[in-house]
Short mmCIF file of C-alpha atoms in Angstrom, two decimals:
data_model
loop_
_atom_site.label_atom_id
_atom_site.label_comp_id
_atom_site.label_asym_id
_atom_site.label_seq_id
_atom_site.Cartn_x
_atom_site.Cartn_y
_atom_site.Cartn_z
CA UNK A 1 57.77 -26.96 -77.84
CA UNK A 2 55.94 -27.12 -74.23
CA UNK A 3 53.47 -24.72 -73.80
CA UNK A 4 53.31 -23.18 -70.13
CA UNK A 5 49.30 -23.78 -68.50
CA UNK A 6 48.05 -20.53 -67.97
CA UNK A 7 46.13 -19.47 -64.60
CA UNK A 8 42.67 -18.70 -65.23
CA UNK A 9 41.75 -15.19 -64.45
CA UNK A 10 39.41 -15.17 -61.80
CA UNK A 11 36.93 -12.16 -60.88
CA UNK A 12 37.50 -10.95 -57.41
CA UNK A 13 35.02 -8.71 -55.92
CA UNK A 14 36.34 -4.76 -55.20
CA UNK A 15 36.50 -3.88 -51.90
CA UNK A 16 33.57 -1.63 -51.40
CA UNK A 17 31.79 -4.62 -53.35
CA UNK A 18 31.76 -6.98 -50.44
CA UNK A 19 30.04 -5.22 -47.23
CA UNK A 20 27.58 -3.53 -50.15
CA UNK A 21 26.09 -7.68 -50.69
CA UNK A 22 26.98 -8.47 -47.34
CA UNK A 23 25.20 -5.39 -45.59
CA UNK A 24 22.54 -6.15 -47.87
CA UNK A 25 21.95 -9.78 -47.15
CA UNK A 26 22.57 -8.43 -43.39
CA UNK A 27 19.87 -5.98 -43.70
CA UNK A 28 17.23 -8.53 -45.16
CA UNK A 29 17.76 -10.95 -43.14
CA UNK A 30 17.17 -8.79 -40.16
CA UNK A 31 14.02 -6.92 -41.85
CA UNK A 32 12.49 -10.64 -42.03
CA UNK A 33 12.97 -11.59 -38.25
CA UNK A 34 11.54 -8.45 -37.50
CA UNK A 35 8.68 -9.10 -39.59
CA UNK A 36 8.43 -12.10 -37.74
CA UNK A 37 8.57 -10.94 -34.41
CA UNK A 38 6.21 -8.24 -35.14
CA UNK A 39 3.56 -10.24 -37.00
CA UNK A 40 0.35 -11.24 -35.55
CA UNK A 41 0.47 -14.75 -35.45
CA UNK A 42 3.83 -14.07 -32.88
CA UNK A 43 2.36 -11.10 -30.86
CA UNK A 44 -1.29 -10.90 -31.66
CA UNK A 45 -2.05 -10.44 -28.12
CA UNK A 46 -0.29 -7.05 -27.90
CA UNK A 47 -1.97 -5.86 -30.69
CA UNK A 48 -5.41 -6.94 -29.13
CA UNK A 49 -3.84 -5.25 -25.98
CA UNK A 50 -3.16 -1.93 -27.73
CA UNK A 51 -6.61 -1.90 -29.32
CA UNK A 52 -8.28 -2.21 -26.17
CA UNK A 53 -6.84 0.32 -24.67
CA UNK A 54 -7.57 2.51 -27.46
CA UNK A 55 -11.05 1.44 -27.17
CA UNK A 56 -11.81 2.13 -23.32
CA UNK A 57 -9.57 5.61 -23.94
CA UNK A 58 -12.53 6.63 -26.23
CA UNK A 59 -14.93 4.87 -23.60
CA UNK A 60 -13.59 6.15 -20.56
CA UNK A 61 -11.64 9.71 -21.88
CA UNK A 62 -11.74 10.77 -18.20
CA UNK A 63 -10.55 7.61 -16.27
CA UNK A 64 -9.02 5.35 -17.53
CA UNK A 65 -5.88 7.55 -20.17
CA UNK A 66 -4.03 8.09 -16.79
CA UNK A 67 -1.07 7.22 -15.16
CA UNK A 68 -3.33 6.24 -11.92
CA UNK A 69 -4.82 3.47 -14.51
CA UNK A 70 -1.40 2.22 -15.30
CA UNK A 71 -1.09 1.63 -11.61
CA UNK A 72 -3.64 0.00 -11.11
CA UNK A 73 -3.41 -2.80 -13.70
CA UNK A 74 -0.15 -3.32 -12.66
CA UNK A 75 -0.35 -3.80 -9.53
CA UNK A 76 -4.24 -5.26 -9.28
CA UNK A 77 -2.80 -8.08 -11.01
CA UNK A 78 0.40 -9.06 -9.91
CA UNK A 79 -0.77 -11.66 -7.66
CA UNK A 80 -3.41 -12.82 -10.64
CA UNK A 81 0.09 -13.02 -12.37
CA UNK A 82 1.63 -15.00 -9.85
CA UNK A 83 -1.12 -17.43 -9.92
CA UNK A 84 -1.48 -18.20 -13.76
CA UNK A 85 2.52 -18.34 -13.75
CA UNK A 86 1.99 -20.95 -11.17
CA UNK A 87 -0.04 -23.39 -14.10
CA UNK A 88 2.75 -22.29 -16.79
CA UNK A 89 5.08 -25.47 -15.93
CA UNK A 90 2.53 -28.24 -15.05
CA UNK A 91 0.60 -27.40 -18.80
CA UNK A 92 4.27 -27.00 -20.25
CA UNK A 93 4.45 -30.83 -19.28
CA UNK A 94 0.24 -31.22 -20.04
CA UNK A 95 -0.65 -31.34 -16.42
CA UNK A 96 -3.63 -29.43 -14.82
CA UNK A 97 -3.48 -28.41 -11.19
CA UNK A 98 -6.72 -27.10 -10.39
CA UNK A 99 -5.90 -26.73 -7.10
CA UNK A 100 -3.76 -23.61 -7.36
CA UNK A 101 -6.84 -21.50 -6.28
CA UNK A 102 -7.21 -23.67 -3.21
CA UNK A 103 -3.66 -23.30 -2.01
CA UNK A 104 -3.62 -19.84 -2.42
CA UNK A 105 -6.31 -19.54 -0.07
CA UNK A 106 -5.00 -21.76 2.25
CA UNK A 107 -1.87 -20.04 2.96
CA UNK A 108 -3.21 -16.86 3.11
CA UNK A 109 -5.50 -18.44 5.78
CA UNK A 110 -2.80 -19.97 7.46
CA UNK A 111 -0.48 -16.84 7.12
CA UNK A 112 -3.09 -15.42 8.94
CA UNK A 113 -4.39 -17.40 11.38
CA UNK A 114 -0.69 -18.43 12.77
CA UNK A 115 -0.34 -14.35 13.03
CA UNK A 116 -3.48 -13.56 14.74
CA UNK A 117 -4.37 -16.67 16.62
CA UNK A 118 -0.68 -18.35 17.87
CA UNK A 119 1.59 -15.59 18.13
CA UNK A 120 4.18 -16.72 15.80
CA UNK A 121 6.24 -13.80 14.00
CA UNK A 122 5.63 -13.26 10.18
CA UNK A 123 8.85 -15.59 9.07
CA UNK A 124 7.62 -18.49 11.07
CA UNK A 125 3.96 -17.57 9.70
CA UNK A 126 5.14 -17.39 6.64
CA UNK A 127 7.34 -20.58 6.24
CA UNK A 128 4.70 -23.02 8.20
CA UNK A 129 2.00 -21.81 5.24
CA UNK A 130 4.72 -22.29 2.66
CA UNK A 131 5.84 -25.86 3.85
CA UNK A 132 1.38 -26.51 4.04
CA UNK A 133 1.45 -25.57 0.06
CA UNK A 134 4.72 -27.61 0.17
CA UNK A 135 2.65 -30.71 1.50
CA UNK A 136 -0.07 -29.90 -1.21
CA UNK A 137 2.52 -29.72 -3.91
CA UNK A 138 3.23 -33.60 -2.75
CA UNK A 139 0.12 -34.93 -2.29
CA UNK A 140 -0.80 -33.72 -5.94
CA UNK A 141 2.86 -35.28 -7.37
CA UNK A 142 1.66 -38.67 -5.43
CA UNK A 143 -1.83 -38.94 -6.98
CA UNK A 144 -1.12 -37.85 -10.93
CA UNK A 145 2.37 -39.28 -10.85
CA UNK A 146 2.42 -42.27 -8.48
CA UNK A 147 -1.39 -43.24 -8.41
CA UNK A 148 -1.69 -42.46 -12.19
CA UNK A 149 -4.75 -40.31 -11.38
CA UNK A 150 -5.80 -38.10 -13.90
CA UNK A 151 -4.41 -35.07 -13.04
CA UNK A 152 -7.72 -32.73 -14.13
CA UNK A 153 -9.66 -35.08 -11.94
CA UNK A 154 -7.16 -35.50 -8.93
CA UNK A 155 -6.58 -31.66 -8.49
CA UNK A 156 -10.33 -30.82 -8.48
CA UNK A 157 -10.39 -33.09 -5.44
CA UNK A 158 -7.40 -32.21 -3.58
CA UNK A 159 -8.81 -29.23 -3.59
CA UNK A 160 -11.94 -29.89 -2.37
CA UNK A 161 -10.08 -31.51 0.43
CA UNK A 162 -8.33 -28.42 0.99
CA UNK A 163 -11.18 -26.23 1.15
CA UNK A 164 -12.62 -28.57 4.24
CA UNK A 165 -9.49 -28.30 6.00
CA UNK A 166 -9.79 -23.85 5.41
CA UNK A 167 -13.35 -24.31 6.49
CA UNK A 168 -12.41 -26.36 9.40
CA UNK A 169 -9.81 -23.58 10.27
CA UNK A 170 -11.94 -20.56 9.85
CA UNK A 171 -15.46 -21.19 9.61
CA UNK A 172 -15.37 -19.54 6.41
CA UNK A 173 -14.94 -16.32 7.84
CA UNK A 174 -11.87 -14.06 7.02
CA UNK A 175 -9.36 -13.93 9.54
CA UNK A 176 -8.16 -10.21 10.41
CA UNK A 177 -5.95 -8.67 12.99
CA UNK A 178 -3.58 -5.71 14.05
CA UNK A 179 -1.20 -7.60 12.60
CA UNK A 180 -1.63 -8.20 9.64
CA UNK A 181 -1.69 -4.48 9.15
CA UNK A 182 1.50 -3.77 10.95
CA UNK A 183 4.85 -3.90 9.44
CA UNK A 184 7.08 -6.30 8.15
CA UNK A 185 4.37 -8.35 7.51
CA UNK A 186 2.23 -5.31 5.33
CA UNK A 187 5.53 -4.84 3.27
CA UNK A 188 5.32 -7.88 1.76
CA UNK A 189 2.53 -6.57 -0.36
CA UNK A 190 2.31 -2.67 0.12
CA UNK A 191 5.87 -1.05 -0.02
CA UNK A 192 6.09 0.72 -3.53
CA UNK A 193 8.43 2.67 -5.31
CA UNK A 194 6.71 5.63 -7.28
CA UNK A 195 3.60 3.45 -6.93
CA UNK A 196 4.79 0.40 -8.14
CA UNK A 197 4.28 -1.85 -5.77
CA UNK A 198 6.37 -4.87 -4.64
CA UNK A 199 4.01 -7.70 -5.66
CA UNK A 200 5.16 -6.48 -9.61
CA UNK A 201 8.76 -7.38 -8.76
CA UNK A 202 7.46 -10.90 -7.42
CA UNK A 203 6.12 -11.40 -11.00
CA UNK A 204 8.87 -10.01 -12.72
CA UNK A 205 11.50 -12.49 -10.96
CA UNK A 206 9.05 -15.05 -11.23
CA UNK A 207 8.59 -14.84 -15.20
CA UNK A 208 11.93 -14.22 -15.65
CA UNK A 209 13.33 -17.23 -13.76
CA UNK A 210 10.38 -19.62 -15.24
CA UNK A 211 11.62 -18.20 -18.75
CA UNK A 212 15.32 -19.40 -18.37
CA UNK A 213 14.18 -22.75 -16.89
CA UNK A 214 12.05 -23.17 -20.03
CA UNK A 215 14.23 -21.59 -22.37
CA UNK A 216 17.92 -22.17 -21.86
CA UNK A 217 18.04 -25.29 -19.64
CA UNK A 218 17.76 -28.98 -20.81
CA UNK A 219 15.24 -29.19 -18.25
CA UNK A 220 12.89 -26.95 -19.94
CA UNK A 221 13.19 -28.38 -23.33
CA UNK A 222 12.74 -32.01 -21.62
CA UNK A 223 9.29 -30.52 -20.04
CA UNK A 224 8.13 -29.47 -23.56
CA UNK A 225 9.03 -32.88 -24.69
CA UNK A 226 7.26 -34.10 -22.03
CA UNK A 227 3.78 -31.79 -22.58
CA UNK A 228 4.01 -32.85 -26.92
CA UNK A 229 4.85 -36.40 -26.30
CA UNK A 230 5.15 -38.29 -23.43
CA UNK A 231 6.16 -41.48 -24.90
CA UNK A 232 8.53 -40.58 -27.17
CA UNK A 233 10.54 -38.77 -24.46
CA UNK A 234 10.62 -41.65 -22.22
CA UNK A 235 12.11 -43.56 -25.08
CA UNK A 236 14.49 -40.37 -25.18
CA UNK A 237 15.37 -40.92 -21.65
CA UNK A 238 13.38 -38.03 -20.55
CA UNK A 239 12.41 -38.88 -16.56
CA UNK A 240 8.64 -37.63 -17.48
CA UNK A 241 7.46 -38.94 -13.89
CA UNK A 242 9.98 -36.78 -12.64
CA UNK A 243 9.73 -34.01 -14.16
CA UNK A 244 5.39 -33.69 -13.89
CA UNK A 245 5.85 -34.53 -10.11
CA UNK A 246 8.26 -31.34 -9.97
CA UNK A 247 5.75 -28.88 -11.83
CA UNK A 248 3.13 -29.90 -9.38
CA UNK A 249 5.17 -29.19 -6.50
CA UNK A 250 6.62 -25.49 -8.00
CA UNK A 251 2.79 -24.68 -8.96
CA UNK A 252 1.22 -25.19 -5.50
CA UNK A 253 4.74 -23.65 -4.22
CA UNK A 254 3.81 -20.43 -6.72
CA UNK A 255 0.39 -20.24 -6.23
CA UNK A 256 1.32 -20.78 -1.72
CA UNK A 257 3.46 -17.47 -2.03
CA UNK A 258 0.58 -15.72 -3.78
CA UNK A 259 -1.84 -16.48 -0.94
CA UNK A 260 0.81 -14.97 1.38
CA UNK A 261 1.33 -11.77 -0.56
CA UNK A 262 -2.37 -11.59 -0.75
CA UNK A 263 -2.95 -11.98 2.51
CA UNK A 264 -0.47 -8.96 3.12
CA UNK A 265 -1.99 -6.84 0.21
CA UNK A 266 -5.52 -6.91 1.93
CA UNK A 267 -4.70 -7.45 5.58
CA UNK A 268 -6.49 -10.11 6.38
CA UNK A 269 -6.73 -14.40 5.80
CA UNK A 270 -9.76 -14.94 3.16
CA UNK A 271 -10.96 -18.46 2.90
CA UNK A 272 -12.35 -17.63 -0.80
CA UNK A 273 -8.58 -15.77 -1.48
CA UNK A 274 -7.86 -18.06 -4.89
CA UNK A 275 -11.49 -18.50 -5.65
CA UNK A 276 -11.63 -15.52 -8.56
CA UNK A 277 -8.14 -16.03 -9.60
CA UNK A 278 -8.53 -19.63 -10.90
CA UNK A 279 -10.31 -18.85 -14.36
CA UNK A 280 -8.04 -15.71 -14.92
CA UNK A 281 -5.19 -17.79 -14.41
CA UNK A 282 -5.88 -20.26 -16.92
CA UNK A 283 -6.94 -17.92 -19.24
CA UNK A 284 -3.95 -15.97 -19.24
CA UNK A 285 -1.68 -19.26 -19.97
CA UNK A 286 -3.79 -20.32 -22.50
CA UNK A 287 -3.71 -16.80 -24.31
CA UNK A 288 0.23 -16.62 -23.40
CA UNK A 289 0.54 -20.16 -25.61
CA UNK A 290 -0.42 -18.32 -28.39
CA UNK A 291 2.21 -15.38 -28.37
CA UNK A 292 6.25 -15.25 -28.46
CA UNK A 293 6.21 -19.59 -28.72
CA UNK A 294 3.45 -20.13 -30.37
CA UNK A 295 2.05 -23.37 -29.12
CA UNK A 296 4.31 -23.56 -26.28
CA UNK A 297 3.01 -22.55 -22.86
CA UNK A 298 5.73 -19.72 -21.79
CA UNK A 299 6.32 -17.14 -18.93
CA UNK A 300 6.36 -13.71 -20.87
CA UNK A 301 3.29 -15.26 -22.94
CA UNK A 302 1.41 -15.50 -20.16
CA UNK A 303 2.59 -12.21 -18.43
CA UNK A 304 1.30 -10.32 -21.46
CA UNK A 305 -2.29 -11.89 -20.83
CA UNK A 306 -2.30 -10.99 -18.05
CA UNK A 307 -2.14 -7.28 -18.64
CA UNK A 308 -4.36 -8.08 -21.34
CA UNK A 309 -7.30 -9.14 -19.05
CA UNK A 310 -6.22 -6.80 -16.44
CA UNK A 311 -6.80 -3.71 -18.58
CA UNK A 312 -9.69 -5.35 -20.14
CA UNK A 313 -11.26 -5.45 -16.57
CA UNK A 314 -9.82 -2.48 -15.36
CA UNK A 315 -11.34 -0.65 -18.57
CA UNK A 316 -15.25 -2.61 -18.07
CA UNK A 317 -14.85 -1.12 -14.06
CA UNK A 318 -13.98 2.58 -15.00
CA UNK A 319 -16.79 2.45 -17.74
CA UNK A 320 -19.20 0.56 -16.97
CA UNK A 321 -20.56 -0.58 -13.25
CA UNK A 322 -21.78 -4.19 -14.97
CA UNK A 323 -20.95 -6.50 -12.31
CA UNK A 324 -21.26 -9.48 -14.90
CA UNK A 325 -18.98 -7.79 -17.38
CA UNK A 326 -15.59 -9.40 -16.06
CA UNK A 327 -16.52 -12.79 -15.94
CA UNK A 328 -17.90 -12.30 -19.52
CA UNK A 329 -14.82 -10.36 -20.88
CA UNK A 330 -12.59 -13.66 -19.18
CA UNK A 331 -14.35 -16.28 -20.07
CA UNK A 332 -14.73 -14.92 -23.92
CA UNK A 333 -11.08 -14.47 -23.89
CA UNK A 334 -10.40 -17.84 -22.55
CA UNK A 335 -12.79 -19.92 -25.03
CA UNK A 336 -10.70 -17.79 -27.77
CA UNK A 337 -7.34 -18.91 -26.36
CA UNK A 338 -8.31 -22.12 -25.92
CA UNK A 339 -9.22 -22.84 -30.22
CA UNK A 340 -6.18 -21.27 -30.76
CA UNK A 341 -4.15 -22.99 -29.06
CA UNK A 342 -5.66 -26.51 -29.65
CA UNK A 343 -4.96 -25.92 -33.14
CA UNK A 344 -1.45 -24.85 -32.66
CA UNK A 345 -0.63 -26.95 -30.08
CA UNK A 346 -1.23 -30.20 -31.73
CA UNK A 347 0.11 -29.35 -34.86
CA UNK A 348 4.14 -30.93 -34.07
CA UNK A 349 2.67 -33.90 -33.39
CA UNK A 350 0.61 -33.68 -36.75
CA UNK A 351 4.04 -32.68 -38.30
CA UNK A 352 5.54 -35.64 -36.94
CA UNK A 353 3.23 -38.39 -38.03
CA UNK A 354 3.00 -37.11 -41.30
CA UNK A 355 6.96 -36.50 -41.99
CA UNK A 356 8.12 -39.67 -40.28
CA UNK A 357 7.76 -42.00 -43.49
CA UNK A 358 10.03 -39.11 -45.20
CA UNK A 359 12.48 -39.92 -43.06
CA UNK A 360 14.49 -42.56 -44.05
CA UNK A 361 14.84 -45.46 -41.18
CA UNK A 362 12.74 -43.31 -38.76
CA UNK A 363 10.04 -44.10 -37.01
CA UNK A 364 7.29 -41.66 -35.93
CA UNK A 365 8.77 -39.96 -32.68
CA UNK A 366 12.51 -40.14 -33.06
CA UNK A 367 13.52 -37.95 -35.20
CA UNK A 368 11.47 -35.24 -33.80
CA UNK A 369 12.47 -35.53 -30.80
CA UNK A 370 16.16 -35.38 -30.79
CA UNK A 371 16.34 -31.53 -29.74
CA UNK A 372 15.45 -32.78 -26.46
CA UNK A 373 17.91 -35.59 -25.87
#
C-alpha cells in the first residue's frame, strides 16, 4: 500500500501582519537616515550656525534679531559666496588657485575702466573682462597642468602678475563714473525683490549647478577621484590633466563674474576688489568639506559657511566696533576647518591601503576606485 506525500503546512503571514513588519522596518530605517542627516558629524556647521546666532541675539537684542539682519547677511555675502564657490572644483580635484582674489579685481577693474574710460556699453564691458578672467583661467591650466608647476606656488604668482597689470591700469586708484551708477549696468548687482537682492540668485544657480556637476555626473565623481587619488584614476582612465585644467578655467571664470557683480554692487572698479574675499573664501570651502559630504569639498557645504561667517561677522559689527574682530573670527574658523578636514579627508585613502590585502587579487587603488570608472 503507497502512501500519498503530504504537503507540509506552511505558516503564511495574515494580511494585516505584513505592512505591520514592513511599516516597521520602513519606519526604522527612515528614523536612522534621519539620525544621520541630522547628526553633527553631517551638519555640525548648522548647529554652530544656530548657536551663534543665539549668541549675538543675547549680545546684540536690539540689532541684530531682525529681519534687516537677515538681509544683510544674505546679501553682504553673496559675492563672498560666489568667490569661495569659485575654489569648490579646483580643491574637489586638490588644486589651489590663489588667484581667484586677483581676477576678481581685475574684472571689476576692467568692467570699469572699459565703461568709464572707452565708451563701450555694459555687454561689451562685461564680456571683454570675462574673456580677461577667461585668459587667466588659461594661463593658470598651462602652468599647473602643462608646466607641472605646483599649483599653490603658480597661482600666488599669476596673481602677482595680475595685480601689476591692475596697477598698470589704474594706478591703484578705484575707477568710478556716472556709469557705473546708471542702469542696466547697476542691476546687475542692486535690483531686489522684497530686499533680496540679485547677487543671492547668482549664488543660488551657481551652487546648485556646481552640485549636479559634482553629484550626478560622471564628471564630478571623476574630479573626486581625481582630488583622493590621482594615480589610481589615471590607471582608471580618468583624463586628470583634463579635468584640473577645466577647474582652473571655471574658478577664474567664477571668481571674473564676481568682480563684475561687485563692481555693479559698489559702483565703481576697485583694484583691491578680491583682496578681503580670498581668506573667507577658503575658509568657507574648507568648513563646507566638513558638512553634507563629509570629506568631500561640495557646493551646499560651502554655501552654509558662508552664512556661517557672514552672520558671525555681521553679529561682531552690530556688537562690537573691533575692527580686528573679523579677521580673528575667520581665521579661527578656518584653522578649525582645516584639522577637520585633514583628518577626514585623508581617511579613504587610509581605508584603502589598509583594506587592499583583504581583497583578494587587488591591489591598493583598484578596487576603491571602481565607482568612478
Amino acid at each position: 500500500m503507497t502512501s500519498t506525500p503530504t504537503r507540509t503546512t506552511e505558516f503564511r503571514p495574515s494580511g494585516t501582519e505584513v505592512p505591520t513588519v514592513s511599516g516597521a522596518r520602513t519606519l526604522g530605517t527612515v528614523s536612522r537616515r534621519a539620525a544621520a542627516a541630522l547628526s553633527f558629524r553631517t551638519v555640525g556647521a548648522v548647529y554652530v550656525w544656530l548657536l551663534i546666532i543665539v549668541l549675538f541675539s543675547v549680545w546684540a537684542p536690539d540689532t541684530f534679531p531682525t529681519v534687516t539682519t537677515v538681509k544683510q547677511v544674505l546679501n553682504g555675502n553673496a559675492v563672498a559666496g560666489l568667490v569661495a564657490l569659485s575654489v569648490v572644483l579646483p580643491l574637489a580635484a586638490r588644486v589651489f588657485d590663489l588667484s581667484v582674489a586677483y581676477t576678481m579685481s581685475l574684472t571689476s577693474v576692467l568692467t570699469a575702466h572699459f565703461l568709464v574710460s572707452t565708451g563701450l556699453g555694459p555687454g561689451a564691458a562685461i564680456a571683454l573682462a570675462m574673456a580677461a578672467a577667461l585668459v587667466v583661467g588659461v594661463v593658470n591650466g598651462v602652468v599647473v597642468v602643462v608646466l607641472r608647476v605646483d599649483s599653490f606656488i603658480a597661482t600666488l604668482a599669476t596673481g602677482a602678475l595680475i595685480q601689476s597689470l591692475i596697477t598698470m591700469v589704474t594706478d591703484d586708484s578705484s575707477i568710478t563714473g556716472v556709469r557705473l551708477l546708471a542702469k542696466p549696468f547697476a542691476d546687475i548687482a542692486q535690483l531686489d525683490a522684497g530686499g533680496i537682492t540679485l547677487p543671492v540668485l547668482y549664488l543660488l544657480l551657481a551652487a546648485m549647478a556646481i552640485w549636479f556637476l559634482l553629484e550626478h555626473t560622471a564628471t564630478g565623481r571623476r574630479l573626486y577621484a581625481t582630488g583622493f587619488n590621482a594615480d589610481a584614476a589615471r590607471l582608471q582612465g580618468v583624463r586628470t590633466n583634463r579635468l584640473r585644467f577645466l577647474t582652473l578655467v571655471t574658478s577664474a571664470l567664477l571668481s571674473g563674474f564676481a568682480g563684475v557683480v561687485f563692481a555693479s554692487s559698489v559702483g565703481s572698479g576697485s583694484p583691491s576688489a578680491g583682496t578681503p574675499y580670498l581668506l573667507s573664501a577658503y575658509a568657507a570651502a574648507f568648513v563646507g568639506a566638513t558638512q553634507l559630504r563629509a570629506g568631500r569639498f561640495n557646493a551646499w557645504g560651502t554655501v552654509i559657511a558662508v552664512l556661517l561667517l557672514g552672520t558671525g561677522i555681521t553679529g561682531l559689527g552690530l556688537a562690537t566696533s573691533a575692527q580686528w574682530a573679523a579677521s580673528l573670527f575667520t581665521g579661527s574658523v578656518l584653522i578649525v576647518a582645516l584639522v577637520l578636514t585633514g583628518g577626514r579627508i585623508t581617511l579613504p585613502a587610509v581605508l584603502r591601503r589598509h583594506r587592499a590585502p583583504t581583497v583578494a587579487g587587488a591591489d591598493d587603488v583598484s578596487a576603491p576606485d571602481k565607482e568612478f570608472s
